[in-house]
Coordinates of C-alpha atoms and ligand atoms in Angstrom, one line a residue:
M1 CA 117.5 157.3 142.3
F2 CA 120.5 157.7 144.6
F3 CA 120.3 159.4 147.9
P4 CA 122.9 159.6 150.6
V5 CA 121.6 158.3 153.9
K6 CA 123.5 159.4 157.0
L7 CA 123.1 156.7 159.5
I8 CA 122.5 158.8 162.5
N9 CA 121.3 156.5 165.3
H10 CA 121.5 153.6 163.0
Q11 CA 125.2 153.4 162.8
V12 CA 127.0 150.4 161.6
P13 CA 130.0 150.1 164.0
D14 CA 133.0 151.9 162.5
D15 CA 135.4 149.1 163.5
L16 CA 133.3 146.6 161.5
I17 CA 133.4 148.9 158.4
E18 CA 137.1 149.3 158.8
Q19 CA 137.6 145.5 159.2
L20 CA 135.5 144.8 156.1
K21 CA 137.5 147.3 154.0
S22 CA 140.8 145.8 155.1
D23 CA 139.7 142.2 154.8
M24 CA 138.4 142.9 151.3
A25 CA 141.6 144.7 150.2
D26 CA 143.7 141.8 151.6
Y27 CA 141.5 139.3 149.7
F28 CA 141.8 141.0 146.4
N29 CA 145.5 141.4 146.9
L30 CA 146.0 137.6 147.2
P31 CA 147.7 135.9 144.3
L32 CA 145.3 135.0 141.5
E33 CA 145.8 131.3 142.2
E34 CA 144.4 131.6 145.7
K35 CA 141.4 133.6 144.6
K36 CA 140.7 131.1 141.8
E37 CA 139.9 128.5 144.5
F38 CA 136.7 130.6 144.9
A39 CA 136.1 131.1 141.2
Q40 CA 132.6 131.3 139.7
L41 CA 131.5 128.0 138.2
P42 CA 130.1 128.0 134.6
D43 CA 126.5 129.3 134.8
G44 CA 127.0 130.2 138.4
L45 CA 126.9 133.7 139.9
Q46 CA 128.7 133.3 143.1
G47 CA 132.4 133.5 143.8
Y48 CA 135.3 135.3 142.3
G49 CA 135.1 136.5 138.7
Q50 CA 133.9 139.3 136.4
A51 CA 130.6 141.0 136.4
F52 CA 128.0 140.7 133.6
V53 CA 129.7 138.1 131.5
V54 CA 127.2 137.0 128.9
S55 CA 129.3 136.0 126.0
E56 CA 132.8 134.8 125.1
D57 CA 133.5 137.6 122.7
Q58 CA 132.3 140.6 124.7
K59 CA 134.7 143.3 125.9
L60 CA 135.0 142.7 129.7
D61 CA 134.7 145.4 132.3
W62 CA 137.9 146.5 134.0
A63 CA 137.1 144.9 137.3
D64 CA 137.2 141.8 139.4
M65 CA 134.4 141.0 141.7
H66 CA 133.4 138.5 144.3
F67 CA 129.7 137.8 144.9
V68 CA 128.1 135.7 147.7
V69 CA 124.5 135.1 148.7
T70 CA 124.4 136.0 152.3
R71 CA 120.7 135.7 153.3
P72 CA 118.5 133.8 154.0
V73 CA 121.2 132.0 155.9
H74 CA 120.2 128.5 154.7
Q75 CA 120.8 129.6 151.1
R76 CA 124.5 130.3 151.8
N77 CA 127.0 128.3 149.9
M78 CA 130.1 128.5 152.0
R79 CA 132.2 127.1 149.2
F80 CA 132.2 130.6 147.8
W81 CA 133.0 132.4 151.1
P82 CA 136.7 133.4 151.1
T83 CA 138.7 131.8 153.9
R84 CA 141.5 134.3 153.6
P85 CA 142.2 136.5 155.4
P86 CA 141.0 134.3 158.3
S87 CA 138.7 137.0 159.7
F88 CA 136.9 137.6 156.3
R89 CA 134.0 135.2 156.8
G90 CA 133.2 136.5 160.3
T91 CA 133.4 140.1 159.1
L92 CA 131.0 139.3 156.2
E93 CA 128.6 137.6 158.5
R94 CA 128.5 140.6 160.9
Y95 CA 128.2 143.0 158.1
S96 CA 125.4 141.1 156.6
V97 CA 123.4 141.4 159.8
E98 CA 124.1 145.1 160.0
A99 CA 123.1 145.7 156.4
K100 CA 119.9 143.8 156.9
R101 CA 119.1 146.0 159.9
V102 CA 119.8 149.2 157.9
A103 CA 117.7 147.9 155.0
S104 CA 114.7 147.2 157.3
I105 CA 114.9 150.7 158.7
L106 CA 114.9 152.1 155.2
L107 CA 111.9 150.0 154.2
A108 CA 110.0 151.2 157.3
V109 CA 110.7 154.8 156.4
M110 CA 109.8 154.2 152.8
A111 CA 106.5 152.5 153.7
E112 CA 105.6 155.6 155.7
S113 CA 106.4 158.0 152.8
L114 CA 104.6 155.7 150.3
E115 CA 101.6 155.5 152.7
V116 CA 101.5 151.8 152.4
A117 CA 101.3 149.4 155.4
E118 CA 104.8 148.5 156.6
E119 CA 103.7 144.8 156.7
E120 CA 102.7 144.9 153.1
L121 CA 106.0 146.3 151.9
M122 CA 108.0 144.0 154.2
E123 CA 106.1 140.9 153.0
A124 CA 107.8 141.3 149.6
F125 CA 111.2 140.9 151.3
E126 CA 110.4 138.1 153.7
G127 CA 113.6 136.6 155.0
M128 CA 115.4 139.8 153.8
P129 CA 117.2 138.0 150.9
Q130 CA 120.6 139.5 150.5
G131 CA 123.7 139.2 148.4
I132 CA 127.0 141.0 148.7
R133 CA 129.2 142.0 145.8
M134 CA 132.7 143.2 146.4
N135 CA 134.2 145.1 143.4
Y136 CA 137.8 145.6 142.8
Y137 CA 138.9 148.0 140.0
P138 CA 142.6 147.9 139.2
P139 CA 144.1 151.2 138.0
C140 CA 144.5 151.6 134.2
R141 CA 146.8 154.1 132.5
E142 CA 144.4 154.2 129.6
S143 CA 141.5 154.8 132.0
G144 CA 139.5 156.7 129.3
K145 CA 139.4 153.6 127.2
V146 CA 138.0 151.2 129.7
V147 CA 135.0 151.2 132.0
G148 CA 135.0 149.7 135.5
L149 CA 131.4 148.6 135.5
S150 CA 129.3 149.1 132.4
P151 CA 126.2 151.3 132.7
H152 CA 123.4 149.3 134.4
T153 CA 120.5 149.5 136.8
D154 CA 120.5 147.0 139.7
G155 CA 118.2 144.5 138.0
V156 CA 117.3 141.9 140.6
S157 CA 117.8 144.2 143.5
S158 CA 115.3 146.3 145.4
L159 CA 117.6 148.4 147.5
T160 CA 121.4 148.5 147.1
L161 CA 123.6 149.8 150.0
L162 CA 126.8 150.9 148.4
L163 CA 129.9 151.4 150.4
Q164 CA 133.0 152.8 148.8
A165 CA 135.8 150.9 150.4
N166 CA 138.8 153.2 149.8
D167 CA 139.2 156.9 149.0
V168 CA 139.0 156.5 145.2
N169 CA 135.8 157.8 143.6
G170 CA 134.4 156.4 140.4
L171 CA 130.7 156.0 140.7
Q172 CA 128.6 158.0 138.2
V173 CA 124.8 158.2 137.9
K174 CA 122.9 159.2 134.8
H175 CA 120.9 162.4 135.5
E176 CA 119.0 164.2 132.7
G177 CA 121.1 162.5 130.1
L178 CA 124.5 163.3 131.7
W179 CA 126.9 161.2 133.8
V180 CA 127.2 162.8 137.2
P181 CA 130.1 161.8 139.6
V182 CA 128.9 160.7 143.0
E183 CA 131.1 161.7 145.9
P184 CA 130.4 159.5 148.9
L185 CA 129.8 161.2 152.3
P186 CA 132.1 159.9 155.0
G187 CA 130.2 157.5 157.3
A188 CA 127.3 157.1 154.9
F189 CA 126.0 154.5 152.5
I190 CA 124.9 155.4 149.0
V191 CA 121.5 153.9 148.7
N192 CA 120.2 153.0 145.3
A193 CA 116.7 151.9 144.3
G194 CA 116.8 148.8 142.1
D195 CA 114.4 147.7 139.3
I196 CA 112.4 145.6 141.8
L197 CA 111.6 148.6 143.9
E198 CA 110.6 150.5 140.9
I199 CA 108.1 147.8 139.9
L200 CA 106.7 147.3 143.4
T201 CA 106.2 151.0 143.9
N202 CA 104.6 151.3 140.4
G203 CA 107.4 153.7 139.5
K204 CA 107.3 156.0 142.5
Y205 CA 111.0 155.1 143.2
K206 CA 113.0 155.0 140.0
S207 CA 115.9 152.6 139.4
G208 CA 118.8 154.8 138.4
E209 CA 121.3 154.0 135.7
H210 CA 124.9 154.0 137.0
R211 CA 128.4 153.0 136.1
A212 CA 131.8 152.9 137.7
M213 CA 134.9 154.5 136.2
I214 CA 138.6 153.7 136.5
N215 CA 141.3 155.7 138.1
P216 CA 144.6 155.9 136.0
N217 CA 146.8 155.5 139.1
K218 CA 144.9 154.0 142.0
E219 CA 142.9 150.9 142.6
R220 CA 139.3 151.3 143.7
L221 CA 137.2 149.1 146.0
S222 CA 133.5 149.1 146.6
I223 CA 131.0 146.8 148.3
A224 CA 127.4 146.6 147.0
T225 CA 124.9 144.9 149.3
F226 CA 121.7 144.0 147.5
L227 CA 118.3 143.4 149.1
F228 CA 116.6 141.1 146.7
A229 CA 112.9 139.9 147.0
K230 CA 111.2 136.9 148.4
D231 CA 112.1 134.0 146.1
D232 CA 108.6 132.5 145.7
G233 CA 106.9 135.9 145.5
Q234 CA 105.3 138.0 142.8
I235 CA 106.8 141.1 141.4
G236 CA 104.3 143.7 140.5
P237 CA 102.8 147.0 141.8
L238 CA 101.7 146.5 145.4
P239 CA 98.0 146.8 145.8
G240 CA 98.4 149.1 148.9
I241 CA 100.4 151.5 146.7
M242 CA 98.0 151.3 143.7
K243 CA 94.9 152.0 145.7
G244 CA 92.9 151.1 142.5
G245 CA 95.0 153.4 140.2
K246 CA 96.6 152.5 136.9
E247 CA 99.3 149.9 137.0
N248 CA 102.4 150.8 135.1
F249 CA 103.9 147.3 135.2
I250 CA 102.7 143.8 134.7
T251 CA 103.1 141.3 137.6
W252 CA 105.5 138.4 137.2
S253 CA 106.9 135.7 139.5
Y254 CA 110.3 136.7 140.9
K255 CA 111.7 133.3 139.9
E256 CA 110.8 133.8 136.3
Y257 CA 112.0 137.4 136.5
Q258 CA 115.4 136.3 137.8
K259 CA 115.7 133.5 135.2
S260 CA 115.0 136.0 132.4
F261 CA 117.4 138.5 133.9
Y262 CA 120.3 136.2 134.1
T263 CA 119.9 134.7 130.7
S264 CA 119.2 137.9 128.7
K265 CA 121.9 139.8 126.9
L266 CA 123.3 143.1 128.3
D267 CA 122.2 145.1 125.4
G268 CA 118.5 145.4 124.4
P269 CA 115.6 146.4 126.6
S270 CA 115.8 145.5 130.3
I271 CA 113.2 143.2 131.9
L272 CA 111.9 146.3 133.6
E273 CA 111.2 147.9 130.2
K274 CA 109.5 144.7 129.0
M275 CA 107.2 144.7 132.0
K276 CA 106.1 148.3 131.5
I277 CA 102.4 148.8 130.5
N278 CA 102.1 151.8 128.1
Ligands
AKG1 O1 131.6 150.4 142.4 C1 130.6 151.1 142.4 O2 130.6 152.3 142.8 C2 129.3 150.7 141.8 C3 129.0 149.2 142.0 C4 127.7 148.8 141.4 O3 127.0 149.5 140.8 C5 127.3 147.4 141.6 O4 128.0 146.6 142.2 O5 126.1 147.1 141.1
FE2_2 FE1 125.0 148.7 140.4

């Protein structure tokens, strides 16, 4: 499910957003050799590279990305934090704090609408574990023949705050079997529920399938901030939401879930599907 959230009273400072957009554009415009200093390592997820690479002979998405774990702070690996432009690390740090604050507000509002104690929902996200993925989609004349980011749901994510970082649209969500373009509202995040939220809420929030398309003439930039779940926690319907009703998902450790997610092939049923109780 995608829903635009206007951050009235919860504004992330405009200058920070602008700084992030410009730092990120400067970074992706660096020569390849410079970005390679921050390249993903084999079997690693962080750094500069491509999304969803699971085999050597797959067709790659038409995008570069850079992913860093940002929270909890002690789990950061600064080796993957870009040093150019010089302001980038500081900007990411500030943005990470703001995104955490916004995610906490959203969780509190959700707890209320789900009629579950805020503490119970927040417990699943202790430490507000967070990662930031910056996506860069180069233009492609044959844009109809490539896809920027293949259809997916945000698998290990609970909530994704998506910020389109320039004025080129490309996000589409699957709605009733059709791909529907999403036009971001100025000054608003696009908030996406991920698979983890669907499981925790026993399906009350649905994790929406989405993809990113390519523009024939212009590059596109986006920043996805993922709220993960507590590393040593269990992923399953929250008792406070179930209130004794039928569970639609089995419960699994988040560690095992992550392992399975990152080693499974892109095609085939998702972990979410495998966890469903029919
Ligand atoms: O670029 C976009 O609009 C979508 C990005 C996305 O879905 C992701 O990073 O998971
Ligand atoms: Fe996504």
